[in-house]
PDB file of C-alpha atoms in Angstrom:
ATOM      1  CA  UNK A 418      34.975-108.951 120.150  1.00  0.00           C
ATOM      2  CA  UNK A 419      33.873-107.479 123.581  1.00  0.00           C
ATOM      3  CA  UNK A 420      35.772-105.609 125.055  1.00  0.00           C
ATOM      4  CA  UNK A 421      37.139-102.084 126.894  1.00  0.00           C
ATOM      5  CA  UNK A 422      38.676 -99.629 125.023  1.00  0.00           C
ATOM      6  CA  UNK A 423      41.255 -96.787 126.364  1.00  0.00           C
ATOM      7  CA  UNK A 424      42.109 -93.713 124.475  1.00  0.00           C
ATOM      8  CA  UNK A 425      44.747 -92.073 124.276  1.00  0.00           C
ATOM      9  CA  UNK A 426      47.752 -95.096 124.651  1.00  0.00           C
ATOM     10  CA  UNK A 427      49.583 -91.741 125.843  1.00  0.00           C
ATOM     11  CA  UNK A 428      49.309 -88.752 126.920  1.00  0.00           C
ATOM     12  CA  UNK A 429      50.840 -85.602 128.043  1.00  0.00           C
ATOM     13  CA  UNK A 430      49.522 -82.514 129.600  1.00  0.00           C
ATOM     14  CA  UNK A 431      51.050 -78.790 130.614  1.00  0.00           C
ATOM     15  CA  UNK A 432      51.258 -78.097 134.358  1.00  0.00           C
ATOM     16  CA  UNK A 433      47.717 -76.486 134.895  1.00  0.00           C
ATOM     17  CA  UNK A 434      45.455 -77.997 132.308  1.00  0.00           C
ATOM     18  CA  UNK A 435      42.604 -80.179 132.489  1.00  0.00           C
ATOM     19  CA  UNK A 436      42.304 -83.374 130.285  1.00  0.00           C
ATOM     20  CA  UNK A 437      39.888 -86.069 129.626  1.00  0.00           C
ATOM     21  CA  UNK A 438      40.977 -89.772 129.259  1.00  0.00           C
ATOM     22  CA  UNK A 439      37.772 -91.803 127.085  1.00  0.00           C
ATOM     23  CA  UNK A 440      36.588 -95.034 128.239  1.00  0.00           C
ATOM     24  CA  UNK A 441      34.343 -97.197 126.071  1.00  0.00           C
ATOM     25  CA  UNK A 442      33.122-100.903 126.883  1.00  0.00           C
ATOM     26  CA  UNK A 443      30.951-103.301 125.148  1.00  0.00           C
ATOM     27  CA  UNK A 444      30.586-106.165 127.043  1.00  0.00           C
ATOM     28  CA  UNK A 445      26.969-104.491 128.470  1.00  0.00           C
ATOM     29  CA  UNK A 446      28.324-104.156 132.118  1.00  0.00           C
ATOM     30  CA  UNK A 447      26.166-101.902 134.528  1.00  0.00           C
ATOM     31  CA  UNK A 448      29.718-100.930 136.539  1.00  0.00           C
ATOM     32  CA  UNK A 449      32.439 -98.979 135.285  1.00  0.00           C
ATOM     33  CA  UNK A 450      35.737 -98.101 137.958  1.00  0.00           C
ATOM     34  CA  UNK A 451      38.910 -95.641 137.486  1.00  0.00           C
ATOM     35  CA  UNK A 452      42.156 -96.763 138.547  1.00  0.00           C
ATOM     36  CA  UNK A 453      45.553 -95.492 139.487  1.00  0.00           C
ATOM     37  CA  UNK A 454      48.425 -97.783 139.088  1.00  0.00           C
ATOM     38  CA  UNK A 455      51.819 -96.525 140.277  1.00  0.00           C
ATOM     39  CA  UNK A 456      55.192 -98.360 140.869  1.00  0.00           C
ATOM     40  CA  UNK A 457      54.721-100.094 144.323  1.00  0.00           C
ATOM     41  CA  UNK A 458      51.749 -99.041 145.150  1.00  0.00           C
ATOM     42  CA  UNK A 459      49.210-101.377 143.526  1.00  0.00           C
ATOM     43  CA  UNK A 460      45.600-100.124 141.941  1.00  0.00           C
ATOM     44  CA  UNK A 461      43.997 -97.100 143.570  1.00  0.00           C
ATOM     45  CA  UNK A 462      40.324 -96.708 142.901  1.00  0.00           C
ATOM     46  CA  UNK A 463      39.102 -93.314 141.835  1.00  0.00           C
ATOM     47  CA  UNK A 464      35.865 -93.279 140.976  1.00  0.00           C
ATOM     48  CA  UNK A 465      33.024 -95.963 140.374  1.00  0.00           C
ATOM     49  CA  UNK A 466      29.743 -96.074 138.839  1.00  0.00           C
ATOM     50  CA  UNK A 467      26.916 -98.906 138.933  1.00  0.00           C
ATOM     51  CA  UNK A 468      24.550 -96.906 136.617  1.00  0.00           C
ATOM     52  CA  UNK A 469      24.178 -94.399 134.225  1.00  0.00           C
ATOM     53  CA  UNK A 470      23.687 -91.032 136.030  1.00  0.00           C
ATOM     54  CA  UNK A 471      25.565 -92.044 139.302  1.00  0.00           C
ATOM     55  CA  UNK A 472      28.942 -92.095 140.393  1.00  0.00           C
ATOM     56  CA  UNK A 473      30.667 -92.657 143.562  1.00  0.00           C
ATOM     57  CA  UNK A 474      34.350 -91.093 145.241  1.00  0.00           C
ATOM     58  CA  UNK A 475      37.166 -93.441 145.485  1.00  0.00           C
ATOM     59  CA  UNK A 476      39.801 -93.414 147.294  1.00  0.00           C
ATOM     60  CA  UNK A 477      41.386 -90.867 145.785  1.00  0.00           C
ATOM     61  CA  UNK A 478      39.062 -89.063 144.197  1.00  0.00           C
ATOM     62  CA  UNK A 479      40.436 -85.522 144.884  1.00  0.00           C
ATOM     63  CA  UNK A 480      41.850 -83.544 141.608  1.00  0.00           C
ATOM     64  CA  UNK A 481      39.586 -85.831 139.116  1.00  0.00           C
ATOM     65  CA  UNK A 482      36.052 -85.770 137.442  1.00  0.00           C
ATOM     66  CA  UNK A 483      34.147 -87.944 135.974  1.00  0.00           C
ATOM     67  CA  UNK A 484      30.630 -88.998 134.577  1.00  0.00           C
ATOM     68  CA  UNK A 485      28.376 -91.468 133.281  1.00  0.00           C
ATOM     69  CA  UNK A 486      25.994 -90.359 130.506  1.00  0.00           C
ATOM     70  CA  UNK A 487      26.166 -93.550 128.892  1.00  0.00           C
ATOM     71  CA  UNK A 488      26.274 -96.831 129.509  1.00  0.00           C
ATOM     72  CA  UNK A 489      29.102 -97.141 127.568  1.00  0.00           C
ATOM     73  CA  UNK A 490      31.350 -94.352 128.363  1.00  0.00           C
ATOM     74  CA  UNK A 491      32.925 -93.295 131.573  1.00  0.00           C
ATOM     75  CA  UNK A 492      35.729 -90.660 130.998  1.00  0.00           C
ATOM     76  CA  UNK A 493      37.720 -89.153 133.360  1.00  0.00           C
ATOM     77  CA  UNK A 494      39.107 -85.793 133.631  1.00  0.00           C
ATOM     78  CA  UNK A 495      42.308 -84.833 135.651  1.00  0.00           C
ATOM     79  CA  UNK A 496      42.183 -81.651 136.376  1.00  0.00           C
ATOM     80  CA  UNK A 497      45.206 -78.887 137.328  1.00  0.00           C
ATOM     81  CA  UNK A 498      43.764 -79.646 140.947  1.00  0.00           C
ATOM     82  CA  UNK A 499      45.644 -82.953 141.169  1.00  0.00           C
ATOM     83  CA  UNK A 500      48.871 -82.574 142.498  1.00  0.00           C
ATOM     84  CA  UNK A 501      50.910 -85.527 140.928  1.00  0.00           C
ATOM     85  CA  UNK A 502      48.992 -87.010 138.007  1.00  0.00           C
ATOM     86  CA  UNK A 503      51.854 -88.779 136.283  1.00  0.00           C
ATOM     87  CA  UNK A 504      50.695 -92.183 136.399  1.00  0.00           C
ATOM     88  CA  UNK A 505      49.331 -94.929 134.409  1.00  0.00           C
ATOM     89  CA  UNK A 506      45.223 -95.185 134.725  1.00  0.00           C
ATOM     90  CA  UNK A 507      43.577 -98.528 134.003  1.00  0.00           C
ATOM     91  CA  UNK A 508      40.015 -98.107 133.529  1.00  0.00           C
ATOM     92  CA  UNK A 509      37.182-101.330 134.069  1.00  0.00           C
ATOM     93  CA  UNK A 510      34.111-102.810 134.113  1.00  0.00           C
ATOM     94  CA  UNK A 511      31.878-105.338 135.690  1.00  0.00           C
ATOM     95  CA  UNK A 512      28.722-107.203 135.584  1.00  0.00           C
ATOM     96  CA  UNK A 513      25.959-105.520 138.188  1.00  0.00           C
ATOM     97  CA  UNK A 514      27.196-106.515 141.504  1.00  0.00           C
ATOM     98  CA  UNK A 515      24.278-107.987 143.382  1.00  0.00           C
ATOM     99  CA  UNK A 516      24.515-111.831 143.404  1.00  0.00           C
ATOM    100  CA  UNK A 517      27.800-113.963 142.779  1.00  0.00           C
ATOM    101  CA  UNK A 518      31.445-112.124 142.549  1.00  0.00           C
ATOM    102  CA  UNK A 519      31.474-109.509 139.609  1.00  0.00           C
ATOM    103  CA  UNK A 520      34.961-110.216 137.027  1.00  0.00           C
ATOM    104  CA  UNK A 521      36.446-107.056 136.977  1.00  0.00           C
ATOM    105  CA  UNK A 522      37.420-106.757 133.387  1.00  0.00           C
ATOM    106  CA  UNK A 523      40.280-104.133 132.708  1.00  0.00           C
ATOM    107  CA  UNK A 524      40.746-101.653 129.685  1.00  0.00           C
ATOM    108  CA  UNK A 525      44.628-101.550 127.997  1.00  0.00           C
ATOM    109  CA  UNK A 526      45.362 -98.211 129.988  1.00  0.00           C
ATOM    110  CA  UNK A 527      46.387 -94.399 129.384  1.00  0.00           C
ATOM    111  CA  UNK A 528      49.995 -93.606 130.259  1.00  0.00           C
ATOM    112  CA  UNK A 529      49.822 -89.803 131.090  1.00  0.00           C
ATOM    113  CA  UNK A 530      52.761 -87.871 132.077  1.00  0.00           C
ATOM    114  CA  UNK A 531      52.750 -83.850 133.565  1.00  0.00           C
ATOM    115  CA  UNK A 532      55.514 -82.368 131.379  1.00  0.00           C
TER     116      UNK A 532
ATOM    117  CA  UNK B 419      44.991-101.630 157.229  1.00  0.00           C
ATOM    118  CA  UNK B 420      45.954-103.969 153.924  1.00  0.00           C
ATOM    119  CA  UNK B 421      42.632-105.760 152.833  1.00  0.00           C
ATOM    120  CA  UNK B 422      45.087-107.481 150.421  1.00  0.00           C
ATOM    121  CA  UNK B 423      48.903-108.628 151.004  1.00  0.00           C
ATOM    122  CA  UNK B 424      51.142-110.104 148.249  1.00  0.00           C
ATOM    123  CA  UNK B 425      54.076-111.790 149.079  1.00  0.00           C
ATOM    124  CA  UNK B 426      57.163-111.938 147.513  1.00  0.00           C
ATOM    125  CA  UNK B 427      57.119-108.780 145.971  1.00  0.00           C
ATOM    126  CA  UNK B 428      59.427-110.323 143.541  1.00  0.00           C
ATOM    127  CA  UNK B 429      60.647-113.436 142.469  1.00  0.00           C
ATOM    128  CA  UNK B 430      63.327-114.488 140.263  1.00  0.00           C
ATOM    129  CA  UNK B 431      62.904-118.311 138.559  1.00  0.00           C
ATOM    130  CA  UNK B 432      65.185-120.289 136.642  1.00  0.00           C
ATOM    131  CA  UNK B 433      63.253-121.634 133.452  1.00  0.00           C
ATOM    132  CA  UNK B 434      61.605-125.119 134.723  1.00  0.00           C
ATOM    133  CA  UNK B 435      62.034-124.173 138.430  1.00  0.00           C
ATOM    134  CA  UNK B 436      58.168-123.968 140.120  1.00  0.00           C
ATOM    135  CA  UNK B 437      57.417-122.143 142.958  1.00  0.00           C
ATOM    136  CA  UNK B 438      54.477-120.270 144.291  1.00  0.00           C
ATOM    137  CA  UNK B 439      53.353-116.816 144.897  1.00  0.00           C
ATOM    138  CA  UNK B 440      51.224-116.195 148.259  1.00  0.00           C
ATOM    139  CA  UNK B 441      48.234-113.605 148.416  1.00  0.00           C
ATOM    140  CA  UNK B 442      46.778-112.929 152.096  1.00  0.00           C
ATOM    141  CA  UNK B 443      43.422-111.185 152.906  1.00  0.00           C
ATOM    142  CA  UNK B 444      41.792-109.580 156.033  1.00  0.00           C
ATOM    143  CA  UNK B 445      38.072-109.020 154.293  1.00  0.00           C
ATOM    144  CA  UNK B 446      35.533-110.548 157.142  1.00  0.00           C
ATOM    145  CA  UNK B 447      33.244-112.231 154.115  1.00  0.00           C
ATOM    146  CA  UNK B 448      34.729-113.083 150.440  1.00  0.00           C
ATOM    147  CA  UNK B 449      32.714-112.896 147.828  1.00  0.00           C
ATOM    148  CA  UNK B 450      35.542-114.103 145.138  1.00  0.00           C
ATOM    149  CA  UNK B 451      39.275-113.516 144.509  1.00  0.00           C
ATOM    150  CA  UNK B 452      40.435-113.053 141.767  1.00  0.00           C
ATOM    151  CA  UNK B 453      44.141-113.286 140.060  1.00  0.00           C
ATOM    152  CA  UNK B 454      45.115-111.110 136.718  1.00  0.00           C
ATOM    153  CA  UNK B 455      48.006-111.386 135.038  1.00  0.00           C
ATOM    154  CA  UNK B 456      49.888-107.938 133.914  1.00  0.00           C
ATOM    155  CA  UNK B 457      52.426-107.337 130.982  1.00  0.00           C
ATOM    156  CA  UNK B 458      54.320-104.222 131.572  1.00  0.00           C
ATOM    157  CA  UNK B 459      52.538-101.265 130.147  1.00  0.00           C
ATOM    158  CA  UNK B 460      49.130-103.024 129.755  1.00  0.00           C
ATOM    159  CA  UNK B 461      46.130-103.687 131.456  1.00  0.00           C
ATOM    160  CA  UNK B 462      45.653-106.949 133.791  1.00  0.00           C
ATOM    161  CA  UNK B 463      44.304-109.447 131.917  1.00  0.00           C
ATOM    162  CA  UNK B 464      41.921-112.050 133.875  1.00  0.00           C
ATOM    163  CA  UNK B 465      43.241-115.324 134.948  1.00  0.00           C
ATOM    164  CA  UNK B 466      41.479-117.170 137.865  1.00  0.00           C
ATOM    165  CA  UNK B 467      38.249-116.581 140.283  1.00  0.00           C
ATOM    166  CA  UNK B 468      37.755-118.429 143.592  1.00  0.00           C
ATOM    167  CA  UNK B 469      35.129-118.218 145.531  1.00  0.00           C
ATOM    168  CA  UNK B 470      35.353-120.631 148.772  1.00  0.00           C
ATOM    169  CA  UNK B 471      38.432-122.257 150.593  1.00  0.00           C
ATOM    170  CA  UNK B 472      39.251-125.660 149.179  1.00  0.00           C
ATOM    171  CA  UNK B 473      38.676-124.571 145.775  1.00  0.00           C
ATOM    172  CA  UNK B 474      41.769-124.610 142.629  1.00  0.00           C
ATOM    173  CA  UNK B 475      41.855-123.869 139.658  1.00  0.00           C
ATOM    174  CA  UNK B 476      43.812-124.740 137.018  1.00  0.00           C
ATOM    175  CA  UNK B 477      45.467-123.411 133.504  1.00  0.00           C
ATOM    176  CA  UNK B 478      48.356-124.024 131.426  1.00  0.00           C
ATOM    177  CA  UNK B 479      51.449-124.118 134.016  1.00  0.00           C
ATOM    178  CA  UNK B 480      49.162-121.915 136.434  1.00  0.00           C
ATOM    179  CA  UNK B 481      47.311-123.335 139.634  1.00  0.00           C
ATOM    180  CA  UNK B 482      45.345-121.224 141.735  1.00  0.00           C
ATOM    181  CA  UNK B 483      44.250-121.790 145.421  1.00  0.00           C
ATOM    182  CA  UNK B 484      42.177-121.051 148.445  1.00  0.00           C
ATOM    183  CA  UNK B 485      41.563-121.183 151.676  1.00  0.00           C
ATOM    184  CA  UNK B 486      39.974-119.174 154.410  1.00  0.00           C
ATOM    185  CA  UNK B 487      42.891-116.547 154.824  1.00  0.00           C
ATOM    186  CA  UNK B 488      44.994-117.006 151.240  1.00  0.00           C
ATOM    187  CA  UNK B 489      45.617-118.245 147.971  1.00  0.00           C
ATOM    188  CA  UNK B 490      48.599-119.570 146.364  1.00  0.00           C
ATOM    189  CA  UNK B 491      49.217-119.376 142.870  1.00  0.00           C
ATOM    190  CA  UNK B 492      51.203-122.456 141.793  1.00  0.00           C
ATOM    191  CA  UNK B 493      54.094-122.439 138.754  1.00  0.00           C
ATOM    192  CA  UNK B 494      54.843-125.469 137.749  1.00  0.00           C
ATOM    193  CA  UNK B 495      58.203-125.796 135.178  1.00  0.00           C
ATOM    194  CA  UNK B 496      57.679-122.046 134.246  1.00  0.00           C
ATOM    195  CA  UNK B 497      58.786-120.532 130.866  1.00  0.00           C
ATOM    196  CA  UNK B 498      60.229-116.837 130.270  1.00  0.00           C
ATOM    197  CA  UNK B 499      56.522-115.913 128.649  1.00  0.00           C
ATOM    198  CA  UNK B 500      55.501-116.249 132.362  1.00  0.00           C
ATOM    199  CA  UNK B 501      57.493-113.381 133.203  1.00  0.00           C
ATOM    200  CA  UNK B 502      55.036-110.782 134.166  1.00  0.00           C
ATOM    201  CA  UNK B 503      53.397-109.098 137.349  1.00  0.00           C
ATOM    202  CA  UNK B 504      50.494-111.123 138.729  1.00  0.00           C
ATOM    203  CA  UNK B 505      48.036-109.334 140.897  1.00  0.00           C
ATOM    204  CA  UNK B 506      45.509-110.561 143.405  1.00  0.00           C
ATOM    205  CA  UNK B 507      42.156-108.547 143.986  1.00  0.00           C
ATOM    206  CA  UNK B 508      39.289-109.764 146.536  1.00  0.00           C
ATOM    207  CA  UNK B 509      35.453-108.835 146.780  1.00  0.00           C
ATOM    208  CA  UNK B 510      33.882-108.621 149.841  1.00  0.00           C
ATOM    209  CA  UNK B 511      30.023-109.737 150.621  1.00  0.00           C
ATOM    210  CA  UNK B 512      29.024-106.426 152.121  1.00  0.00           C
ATOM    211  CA  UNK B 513      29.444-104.160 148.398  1.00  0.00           C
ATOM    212  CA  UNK B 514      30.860-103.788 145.021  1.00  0.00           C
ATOM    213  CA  UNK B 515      34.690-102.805 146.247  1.00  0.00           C
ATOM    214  CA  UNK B 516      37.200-104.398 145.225  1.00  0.00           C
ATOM    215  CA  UNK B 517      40.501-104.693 147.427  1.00  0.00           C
ATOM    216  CA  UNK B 518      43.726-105.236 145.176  1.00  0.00           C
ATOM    217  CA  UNK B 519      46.956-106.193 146.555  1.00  0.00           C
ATOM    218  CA  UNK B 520      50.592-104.822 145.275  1.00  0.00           C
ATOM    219  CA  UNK B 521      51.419-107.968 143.046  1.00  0.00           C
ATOM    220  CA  UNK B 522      53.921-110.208 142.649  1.00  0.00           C
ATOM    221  CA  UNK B 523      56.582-109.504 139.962  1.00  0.00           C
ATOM    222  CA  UNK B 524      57.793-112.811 138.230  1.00  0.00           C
ATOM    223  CA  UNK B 525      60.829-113.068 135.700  1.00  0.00           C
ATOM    224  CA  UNK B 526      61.554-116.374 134.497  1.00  0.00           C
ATOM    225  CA  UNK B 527      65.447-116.891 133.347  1.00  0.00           C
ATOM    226  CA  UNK B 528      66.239-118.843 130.269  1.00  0.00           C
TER     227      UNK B 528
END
């Protein structure tokens, strides 16, 4: 089955380290997006790529990293320069968007929590 | 300013009792909107796309709608398994960026 996959389910990470959340989708889509989901405040876009090699800033791109060596894989890594990274981060992927609307289509997400 | 406005922020059903769940949007051109449905602790899983006002869609107890400045998702005799947070996300024609709103949290009572 096609589909997004989100590793870890959980995670938790000192005060000043860096850590990488995996993203892997097979559906074939060109894009791939980062999310932050916190209570009340709906999804925040991070980062977003529409081809291998390229990436663009979110809206809150500040304190995270990311690339796109793959089509397949986009991880993200939260580094000890974001401020408040508990949150739950939802990563996706679309069909090229040129054309007709693009179905985002949404990976299970990565709960990680700054102990 | 909101590209995407969800109202109510949360709504409390008795089993069987329908009602609907209203999602506004500023964008000046609309590519699609889309609703997702989201279980707590999971990602939103995809339930509707609309592209121009007049258009509904339909599935299971679920009816979305459109018009130029909204859509209205429709519950007809809901069950507890509706219980869930339903979001609302619109494209615009200018780019790729997608505008989500807060969502709607839903609990159905048996």
């Amino acid at each position: 089955d096609g589909g997004i996959t989100q590793s870890p389910k959980y995670l938790f990470r000192k005060e000043g380290q860096n850590v990488t959340l995996s993203c892997e989708q097979n559906l074939n889509h060109d894009a791939m997006y980062w999310y932050r989901q916190d209570p009340g405040q709906g999804l925040r876009l991070i980062y977003y790529s529409q081809i291998v090699n390229d990436f663009q800033k979110g809206d809150i791109a500040e304190g995270y990293s990311v690339s796109r060596e793959k089509k397949e894989s986009f991880p993200l890594t939260v580094t000890s320069a974001q401020k408040n990274p508990t949150a739950f981060y939802l990563c996706a992927s679309s069909p090229s968007g040129s054309g007709g609307a693009s179905l985002v289509i949404f990976g299970p997400g990565t709960r990680l929590t700054v102990l | 300013e909101d590209q995407v406005t969800q109202s109510p922020e949360a709504l409390r059903l008795q089993e069987g009792e329908s009602s609907s769940l209203n999602c506004s949007y500023t964008v000046s051109g609309l590519r699609g909107l889309f609703w997702y449905r989201q279980d707590p602790g999971k990602g939103p899983e995809f339930l509707f796309t609309l592209y121009s006002a007049g258009e509904e869609k339909e599935k299971e107890r679920l009816k979305a709608t459109l018009t130029k400045k909204e859509s209205f998702l429709h519950i007809t005799a809901p069950k507890p398994e509706d219980s869930a947070t339903y979001l609302c996300a619109v494209q615009e024609n200018t780019g790729n960026q997608f505008y989500f709103g807060t969502g709607t949290s839903l609990t159905v009572i048996p």
